[in-house]
């Protein structure tokens, strides 16, 4: 376990090497360093996991203090790492999925300019996420938090020569900055109240204070939730994620599957003691999650860009995780994080094969007939779509989503309305993802295939396909045998999972299975054999109006533009010439005038230079005589 520090250090070292020497390296060397650093971090994670299981009980934790970071008065912040079941699961998934995406990127991005720069950013992204999940204090967590925000900006705007990509990167940075500010205020509040930024000490203090800390817990919880909804793209700060698809496909996969958007889920899970103290905070988290799951699933139904469909899908699935957190099913949220990492990375990488194969085409209605032309992409996308849709008993997504649906009803923090919203979102999931699958792979032929995937690309999606099916079998419900090593392992952090009678849990298992099958069937029936009929049917104005409303993400961008962006720009225009600007404008004019005056003395005439020297000498001698 003493090798723990290598997990974030290896990708950080890879990023540093590529930043300094990447421009001098051949492409293949840059790719090897980028992939090897993350691959070694994954191996370190496995070694640490084995050591943890053999040396410590599941409820124990391991700390590793690296050095004193901040030591000012009462503020003592070491740079340290904290390993417990939660951080171990997060670290293992982040490094493994990150490694697979890096392998895919080595081939996928090989022809792109800035190849070494790309891997530098990707390595830094993984390192920042590992610092976030392993940090033993809130400052270290916040360092990783800001690191993933910076890397998302750099990677979303990787193709910066296109102004639209730059705007998308700026939007992601600015919108998430709102949540970051909320989180920073929460850190100040916790330090003021408890005198420490150590996460476990703060949580222990909250637990010991009991009801006497209710007001502080509620305020701090809502501020932390503000940070979480920003990073995890939940209502009302969800607008940045669909536009983030401007980045390369491997970037989208890394952001959605293993880093960035899952940071908010980890943050709430790590501070679950704080949220458990306030029913109000738990209810708001659950409402945000349920509302976001339905909102994003509806929006995904009408998108034409294949990556935007998957972006809204991520927003919806993160909503399921927030719902689980809000009803107290913390381990279920982490379980769904794990399965989602596999099938969402798989969907993005399979979609990347299609996009690149069709000459960077993103519109699903310009695709079609790819089942035979790109069979690997077709089969792997189908596996990912089935897991996302929660095909019963077979896929990983079914088991993790079923736990959330059951908890939203049976938990003391649950409610029928939350369960109903989750059921609607689960059904719509099958519809929107099989709309994409049927149009792209089963529909009439579209653009011709220009490029086919290589060995590394095929290997990456095949490996992820396996885990998109098999990863769910570590969290089996009691009615199906109860083989649940993941739940028992995470019980060391969150306590025992929700107990229920087998009869009631079995009933809800059947309901969730039926809903998943209905969603898949509707997606197939509406968009496979009836696609030509559907496109030829005259659609009423109300249908088109609703479609445009959903296509625009329920108008959130337009609303924010009118309520926030335009008034802010107007105020800055009014305040353009305040007295501070006058001072600096005058200073600039003075410097410019003196520069022009001095330039005029450089005429190139020796007579003028000699006269200047003589006058200067006379002035110096005169000054010395006066001073005597």
PDB file of N, CA, C and O in Angstrom, residues 112-166:
ATOM      1  N   UNK A 112      -3.714  13.291 -36.094  1.00  0.00           N
ATOM      2  CA  UNK A 112      -4.072  14.653 -35.700  1.00  0.00           C
ATOM      3  C   UNK A 112      -2.839  15.461 -35.318  1.00  0.00           C
ATOM      4  O   UNK A 112      -1.855  14.937 -34.787  1.00  0.00           O
ATOM      5  N   UNK A 113      -2.897  16.758 -35.585  1.00  0.00           N
ATOM      6  CA  UNK A 113      -1.862  17.666 -35.095  1.00  0.00           C
ATOM      7  C   UNK A 113      -1.951  17.762 -33.574  1.00  0.00           C
ATOM      8  O   UNK A 113      -3.027  17.631 -32.989  1.00  0.00           O
ATOM      9  N   UNK A 114      -0.828  18.044 -32.935  1.00  0.00           N
ATOM     10  CA  UNK A 114      -0.825  18.174 -31.483  1.00  0.00           C
ATOM     11  C   UNK A 114      -0.967  16.852 -30.760  1.00  0.00           C
ATOM     12  O   UNK A 114      -1.554  16.787 -29.679  1.00  0.00           O
ATOM     13  N   UNK A 115      -0.416  15.783 -31.332  1.00  0.00           N
ATOM     14  CA  UNK A 115      -0.563  14.438 -30.768  1.00  0.00           C
ATOM     15  C   UNK A 115       0.031  14.349 -29.365  1.00  0.00           C
ATOM     16  O   UNK A 115      -0.614  13.844 -28.436  1.00  0.00           O
ATOM     17  N   UNK A 116       1.238  14.851 -29.171  1.00  0.00           N
ATOM     18  CA  UNK A 116       1.865  14.798 -27.843  1.00  0.00           C
ATOM     19  C   UNK A 116       1.146  15.721 -26.866  1.00  0.00           C
ATOM     20  O   UNK A 116       1.022  15.405 -25.674  1.00  0.00           O
ATOM     21  N   UNK A 117       0.668  16.857 -27.346  1.00  0.00           N
ATOM     22  CA  UNK A 117      -0.088  17.777 -26.486  1.00  0.00           C
ATOM     23  C   UNK A 117      -1.373  17.106 -25.999  1.00  0.00           C
ATOM     24  O   UNK A 117      -1.772  17.270 -24.845  1.00  0.00           O
ATOM     25  N   UNK A 118      -2.001  16.341 -26.878  1.00  0.00           N
ATOM     26  CA  UNK A 118      -3.225  15.639 -26.508  1.00  0.00           C
ATOM     27  C   UNK A 118      -2.966  14.678 -25.355  1.00  0.00           C
ATOM     28  O   UNK A 118      -3.698  14.660 -24.367  1.00  0.00           O
ATOM     29  N   UNK A 119      -1.912  13.877 -25.451  1.00  0.00           N
ATOM     30  CA  UNK A 119      -1.620  12.915 -24.396  1.00  0.00           C
ATOM     31  C   UNK A 119      -1.143  13.601 -23.120  1.00  0.00           C
ATOM     32  O   UNK A 119      -1.370  13.092 -22.013  1.00  0.00           O
ATOM     33  N   UNK A 120      -0.499  14.734 -23.255  1.00  0.00           N
ATOM     34  CA  UNK A 120      -0.119  15.510 -22.070  1.00  0.00           C
ATOM     35  C   UNK A 120      -1.367  15.907 -21.286  1.00  0.00           C
ATOM     36  O   UNK A 120      -1.448  15.722 -20.065  1.00  0.00           O
ATOM     37  N   UNK A 121      -2.362  16.441 -21.980  1.00  0.00           N
ATOM     38  CA  UNK A 121      -3.606  16.840 -21.328  1.00  0.00           C
ATOM     39  C   UNK A 121      -4.344  15.635 -20.747  1.00  0.00           C
ATOM     40  O   UNK A 121      -4.891  15.695 -19.640  1.00  0.00           O
ATOM     41  N   UNK A 122      -4.372  14.532 -21.495  1.00  0.00           N
ATOM     42  CA  UNK A 122      -5.083  13.342 -21.027  1.00  0.00           C
ATOM     43  C   UNK A 122      -4.424  12.772 -19.763  1.00  0.00           C
ATOM     44  O   UNK A 122      -5.113  12.372 -18.808  1.00  0.00           O
ATOM     45  N   UNK A 123      -3.093  12.715 -19.751  1.00  0.00           N
ATOM     46  CA  UNK A 123      -2.392  12.245 -18.548  1.00  0.00           C
ATOM     47  C   UNK A 123      -2.672  13.145 -17.361  1.00  0.00           C
ATOM     48  O   UNK A 123      -2.908  12.670 -16.238  1.00  0.00           O
ATOM     49  N   UNK A 124      -2.641  14.446 -17.590  1.00  0.00           N
ATOM     50  CA  UNK A 124      -2.914  15.385 -16.505  1.00  0.00           C
ATOM     51  C   UNK A 124      -4.353  15.240 -16.006  1.00  0.00           C
ATOM     52  O   UNK A 124      -4.632  15.383 -14.808  1.00  0.00           O
ATOM     53  N   UNK A 125      -5.273  14.934 -16.921  1.00  0.00           N
ATOM     54  CA  UNK A 125      -6.675  14.727 -16.562  1.00  0.00           C
ATOM     55  C   UNK A 125      -6.804  13.549 -15.589  1.00  0.00           C
ATOM     56  O   UNK A 125      -7.454  13.643 -14.533  1.00  0.00           O
ATOM     57  N   UNK A 126      -6.188  12.428 -15.929  1.00  0.00           N
ATOM     58  CA  UNK A 126      -6.258  11.245 -15.071  1.00  0.00           C
ATOM     59  C   UNK A 126      -5.577  11.519 -13.731  1.00  0.00           C
ATOM     60  O   UNK A 126      -6.100  11.140 -12.662  1.00  0.00           O
ATOM     61  N   UNK A 127      -4.432  12.175 -13.751  1.00  0.00           N
ATOM     62  CA  UNK A 127      -3.727  12.485 -12.507  1.00  0.00           C
ATOM     63  C   UNK A 127      -4.576  13.371 -11.609  1.00  0.00           C
ATOM     64  O   UNK A 127      -4.652  13.152 -10.386  1.00  0.00           O
ATOM     65  N   UNK A 128      -5.229  14.371 -12.179  1.00  0.00           N
ATOM     66  CA  UNK A 128      -6.073  15.276 -11.390  1.00  0.00           C
ATOM     67  C   UNK A 128      -7.237  14.525 -10.765  1.00  0.00           C
ATOM     68  O   UNK A 128      -7.599  14.754  -9.600  1.00  0.00           O
ATOM     69  N   UNK A 129      -7.845  13.606 -11.527  1.00  0.00           N
ATOM     70  CA  UNK A 129      -8.964  12.835 -10.979  1.00  0.00           C
ATOM     71  C   UNK A 129      -8.498  11.941  -9.844  1.00  0.00           C
ATOM     72  O   UNK A 129      -9.212  11.770  -8.840  1.00  0.00           O
ATOM     73  N   UNK A 130      -7.315  11.377  -9.955  1.00  0.00           N
ATOM     74  CA  UNK A 130      -6.796  10.523  -8.887  1.00  0.00           C
ATOM     75  C   UNK A 130      -6.465  11.346  -7.642  1.00  0.00           C
ATOM     76  O   UNK A 130      -6.689  10.878  -6.511  1.00  0.00           O
ATOM     77  N   UNK A 131      -5.947  12.543  -7.812  1.00  0.00           N
ATOM     78  CA  UNK A 131      -5.705  13.424  -6.660  1.00  0.00           C
ATOM     79  C   UNK A 131      -7.038  13.757  -5.981  1.00  0.00           C
ATOM     80  O   UNK A 131      -7.143  13.792  -4.753  1.00  0.00           O
ATOM     81  N   UNK A 132      -8.061  13.957  -6.780  1.00  0.00           N
ATOM     82  CA  UNK A 132      -9.387  14.280  -6.247  1.00  0.00           C
ATOM     83  C   UNK A 132      -9.922  13.141  -5.378  1.00  0.00           C
ATOM     84  O   UNK A 132     -10.391  13.358  -4.254  1.00  0.00           O
ATOM     85  N   UNK A 133      -9.863  11.908  -5.885  1.00  0.00           N
ATOM     86  CA  UNK A 133     -10.493  10.797  -5.168  1.00  0.00           C
ATOM     87  C   UNK A 133      -9.616  10.246  -4.051  1.00  0.00           C
ATOM     88  O   UNK A 133     -10.127   9.568  -3.151  1.00  0.00           O
ATOM     89  N   UNK A 134      -8.313  10.536  -4.072  1.00  0.00           N
ATOM     90  CA  UNK A 134      -7.412  10.012  -3.043  1.00  0.00           C
ATOM     91  C   UNK A 134      -7.041  11.057  -2.002  1.00  0.00           C
ATOM     92  O   UNK A 134      -6.460  10.698  -0.968  1.00  0.00           O
ATOM     93  N   UNK A 135      -7.339  12.315  -2.231  1.00  0.00           N
ATOM     94  CA  UNK A 135      -6.956  13.355  -1.292  1.00  0.00           C
ATOM     95  C   UNK A 135      -7.579  13.128   0.081  1.00  0.00           C
ATOM     96  O   UNK A 135      -8.762  12.820   0.195  1.00  0.00           O
ATOM     97  N   UNK A 136      -6.772  13.302   1.133  1.00  0.00           N
ATOM     98  CA  UNK A 136      -7.289  13.061   2.482  1.00  0.00           C
ATOM     99  C   UNK A 136      -7.816  14.322   3.142  1.00  0.00           C
ATOM    100  O   UNK A 136      -8.260  14.282   4.295  1.00  0.00           O
ATOM    101  N   UNK A 137      -7.767  15.442   2.443  1.00  0.00           N
ATOM    102  CA  UNK A 137      -8.319  16.678   2.986  1.00  0.00           C
ATOM    103  C   UNK A 137      -9.023  17.439   1.876  1.00  0.00           C
ATOM    104  O   UNK A 137      -8.870  17.135   0.685  1.00  0.00           O
ATOM    105  N   UNK A 138      -9.809  18.400   2.283  1.00  0.00           N
ATOM    106  CA  UNK A 138     -10.653  19.122   1.333  1.00  0.00           C
ATOM    107  C   UNK A 138      -9.847  19.997   0.383  1.00  0.00           C
ATOM    108  O   UNK A 138     -10.293  20.272  -0.734  1.00  0.00           O
ATOM    109  N   UNK A 139      -8.663  20.438   0.805  1.00  0.00           N
ATOM    110  CA  UNK A 139      -7.838  21.256  -0.085  1.00  0.00           C
ATOM    111  C   UNK A 139      -7.253  20.387  -1.204  1.00  0.00           C
ATOM    112  O   UNK A 139      -7.232  20.791  -2.370  1.00  0.00           O
ATOM    113  N   UNK A 140      -6.781  19.188  -0.862  1.00  0.00           N
ATOM    114  CA  UNK A 140      -6.285  18.276  -1.893  1.00  0.00           C
ATOM    115  C   UNK A 140      -7.401  17.888  -2.849  1.00  0.00           C
ATOM    116  O   UNK A 140      -7.198  17.818  -4.069  1.00  0.00           O
ATOM    117  N   UNK A 141      -8.575  17.620  -2.281  1.00  0.00           N
ATOM    118  CA  UNK A 141      -9.726  17.316  -3.132  1.00  0.00           C
ATOM    119  C   UNK A 141     -10.021  18.474  -4.077  1.00  0.00           C
ATOM    120  O   UNK A 141     -10.280  18.274  -5.275  1.00  0.00           O
ATOM    121  N   UNK A 142      -9.953  19.693  -3.539  1.00  0.00           N
ATOM    122  CA  UNK A 142     -10.238  20.869  -4.368  1.00  0.00           C
ATOM    123  C   UNK A 142      -9.162  21.089  -5.419  1.00  0.00           C
ATOM    124  O   UNK A 142      -9.445  21.579  -6.520  1.00  0.00           O
ATOM    125  N   UNK A 143      -7.922  20.728  -5.108  1.00  0.00           N
ATOM    126  CA  UNK A 143      -6.847  20.813  -6.106  1.00  0.00           C
ATOM    127  C   UNK A 143      -7.154  19.910  -7.292  1.00  0.00           C
ATOM    128  O   UNK A 143      -7.064  20.325  -8.452  1.00  0.00           O
ATOM    129  N   UNK A 144      -7.514  18.653  -7.006  1.00  0.00           N
ATOM    130  CA  UNK A 144      -7.907  17.755  -8.092  1.00  0.00           C
ATOM    131  C   UNK A 144      -9.153  18.222  -8.795  1.00  0.00           C
ATOM    132  O   UNK A 144      -9.288  18.087 -10.023  1.00  0.00           O
ATOM    133  N   UNK A 145     -10.081  18.788  -8.041  1.00  0.00           N
ATOM    134  CA  UNK A 145     -11.336  19.317  -8.592  1.00  0.00           C
ATOM    135  C   UNK A 145     -11.055  20.387  -9.637  1.00  0.00           C
ATOM    136  O   UNK A 145     -11.623  20.387 -10.739  1.00  0.00           O
ATOM    137  N   UNK A 146     -10.173  21.325  -9.302  1.00  0.00           N
ATOM    138  CA  UNK A 146      -9.823  22.382 -10.255  1.00  0.00           C
ATOM    139  C   UNK A 146      -8.962  21.833 -11.386  1.00  0.00           C
ATOM    140  O   UNK A 146      -9.029  22.324 -12.523  1.00  0.00           O
ATOM    141  N   UNK A 147      -8.176  20.808 -11.091  1.00  0.00           N
ATOM    142  CA  UNK A 147      -7.353  20.207 -12.140  1.00  0.00           C
ATOM    143  C   UNK A 147      -8.190  19.588 -13.241  1.00  0.00           C
ATOM    144  O   UNK A 147      -7.910  19.775 -14.432  1.00  0.00           O
ATOM    145  N   UNK A 148      -9.237  18.840 -12.872  1.00  0.00           N
ATOM    146  CA  UNK A 148     -10.081  18.251 -13.910  1.00  0.00           C
ATOM    147  C   UNK A 148     -10.844  19.327 -14.668  1.00  0.00           C
ATOM    148  O   UNK A 148     -11.113  19.193 -15.869  1.00  0.00           O
ATOM    149  N   UNK A 149     -11.174  20.428 -13.980  1.00  0.00           N
ATOM    150  CA  UNK A 149     -11.825  21.535 -14.684  1.00  0.00           C
ATOM    151  C   UNK A 149     -10.911  22.170 -15.714  1.00  0.00           C
ATOM    152  O   UNK A 149     -11.336  22.467 -16.839  1.00  0.00           O
ATOM    153  N   UNK A 150      -9.648  22.378 -15.349  1.00  0.00           N
ATOM    154  CA  UNK A 150      -8.677  22.936 -16.289  1.00  0.00           C
ATOM    155  C   UNK A 150      -8.478  22.003 -17.480  1.00  0.00           C
ATOM    156  O   UNK A 150      -8.478  22.439 -18.641  1.00  0.00           O
ATOM    157  N   UNK A 151      -8.305  20.714 -17.202  1.00  0.00           N
ATOM    158  CA  UNK A 151      -8.052  19.761 -18.286  1.00  0.00           C
ATOM    159  C   UNK A 151      -9.252  19.630 -19.206  1.00  0.00           C
ATOM    160  O   UNK A 151      -9.096  19.451 -20.419  1.00  0.00           O
ATOM    161  N   UNK A 152     -10.460  19.701 -18.655  1.00  0.00           N
ATOM    162  CA  UNK A 152     -11.644  19.648 -19.513  1.00  0.00           C
ATOM    163  C   UNK A 152     -11.659  20.841 -20.466  1.00  0.00           C
ATOM    164  O   UNK A 152     -11.996  20.696 -21.644  1.00  0.00           O
ATOM    165  N   UNK A 153     -11.280  22.016 -19.968  1.00  0.00           N
ATOM    166  CA  UNK A 153     -11.201  23.206 -20.832  1.00  0.00           C
ATOM    167  C   UNK A 153     -10.177  23.000 -21.951  1.00  0.00           C
ATOM    168  O   UNK A 153     -10.444  23.289 -23.128  1.00  0.00           O
ATOM    169  N   UNK A 154      -9.010  22.475 -21.599  1.00  0.00           N
ATOM    170  CA  UNK A 154      -7.956  22.288 -22.594  1.00  0.00           C
ATOM    171  C   UNK A 154      -8.339  21.239 -23.634  1.00  0.00           C
ATOM    172  O   UNK A 154      -8.025  21.379 -24.818  1.00  0.00           O
ATOM    173  N   UNK A 155      -9.024  20.178 -23.196  1.00  0.00           N
ATOM    174  CA  UNK A 155      -9.337  19.083 -24.108  1.00  0.00           C
ATOM    175  C   UNK A 155     -10.585  19.350 -24.936  1.00  0.00           C
ATOM    176  O   UNK A 155     -10.663  18.953 -26.097  1.00  0.00           O
ATOM    177  N   UNK A 156     -11.577  19.996 -24.364  1.00  0.00           N
ATOM    178  CA  UNK A 156     -12.769  20.364 -25.146  1.00  0.00           C
ATOM    179  C   UNK A 156     -12.378  21.317 -26.267  1.00  0.00           C
ATOM    180  O   UNK A 156     -12.880  21.225 -27.390  1.00  0.00           O
ATOM    181  N   UNK A 157     -11.476  22.231 -25.969  1.00  0.00           N
ATOM    182  CA  UNK A 157     -10.998  23.168 -26.981  1.00  0.00           C
ATOM    183  C   UNK A 157      -9.719  22.714 -27.665  1.00  0.00           C
ATOM    184  O   UNK A 157      -8.953  23.561 -28.150  1.00  0.00           O
ATOM    185  N   UNK A 158      -9.482  21.400 -27.715  1.00  0.00           N
ATOM    186  CA  UNK A 158      -8.228  20.888 -28.287  1.00  0.00           C
ATOM    187  C   UNK A 158      -8.052  21.361 -29.720  1.00  0.00           C
ATOM    188  O   UNK A 158      -6.964  21.773 -30.125  1.00  0.00           O
ATOM    189  N   UNK A 159      -9.112  21.293 -30.530  1.00  0.00           N
ATOM    190  CA  UNK A 159      -9.054  21.817 -31.897  1.00  0.00           C
ATOM    191  C   UNK A 159      -9.395  23.301 -31.860  1.00  0.00           C
ATOM    192  O   UNK A 159     -10.445  23.739 -32.306  1.00  0.00           O
ATOM    193  N   UNK A 160      -8.506  24.096 -31.286  1.00  0.00           N
ATOM    194  CA  UNK A 160      -8.790  25.491 -30.961  1.00  0.00           C
ATOM    195  C   UNK A 160      -8.860  26.395 -32.189  1.00  0.00           C
ATOM    196  O   UNK A 160      -9.322  27.533 -32.088  1.00  0.00           O
ATOM    197  N   UNK A 161      -8.416  25.909 -33.346  1.00  0.00           N
ATOM    198  CA  UNK A 161      -8.492  26.756 -34.533  1.00  0.00           C
ATOM    199  C   UNK A 161      -9.940  26.995 -34.967  1.00  0.00           C
ATOM    200  O   UNK A 161     -10.212  27.942 -35.691  1.00  0.00           O
ATOM    201  N   UNK A 162     -10.831  26.152 -34.556  1.00  0.00           N
ATOM    202  CA  UNK A 162     -12.258  26.344 -34.802  1.00  0.00           C
ATOM    203  C   UNK A 162     -12.835  27.150 -33.643  1.00  0.00           C
ATOM    204  O   UNK A 162     -12.798  26.709 -32.480  1.00  0.00           O
ATOM    205  N   UNK A 163     -13.359  28.326 -33.935  1.00  0.00           N
ATOM    206  CA  UNK A 163     -13.852  29.215 -32.882  1.00  0.00           C
ATOM    207  C   UNK A 163     -14.968  28.574 -32.067  1.00  0.00           C
ATOM    208  O   UNK A 163     -15.099  28.828 -30.861  1.00  0.00           O
ATOM    209  N   UNK A 164     -15.786  27.725 -32.693  1.00  0.00           N
ATOM    210  CA  UNK A 164     -16.890  27.084 -31.969  1.00  0.00           C
ATOM    211  C   UNK A 164     -16.357  26.179 -30.857  1.00  0.00           C
ATOM    212  O   UNK A 164     -16.952  26.093 -29.777  1.00  0.00           O
ATOM    213  N   UNK A 165     -15.238  25.515 -31.098  1.00  0.00           N
ATOM    214  CA  UNK A 165     -14.646  24.665 -30.067  1.00  0.00           C
ATOM    215  C   UNK A 165     -14.142  25.495 -28.894  1.00  0.00           C
ATOM    216  O   UNK A 165     -14.284  25.099 -27.731  1.00  0.00           O
ATOM    217  N   UNK A 166     -13.556  26.636 -29.199  1.00  0.00           N
ATOM    218  CA  UNK A 166     -13.106  27.534 -28.142  1.00  0.00           C
ATOM    219  C   UNK A 166     -14.268  28.034 -27.294  1.00  0.00           C
ATOM    220  O   UNK A 166     -14.170  28.112 -26.062  1.00  0.00           O
TER     221      UNK A 166
END
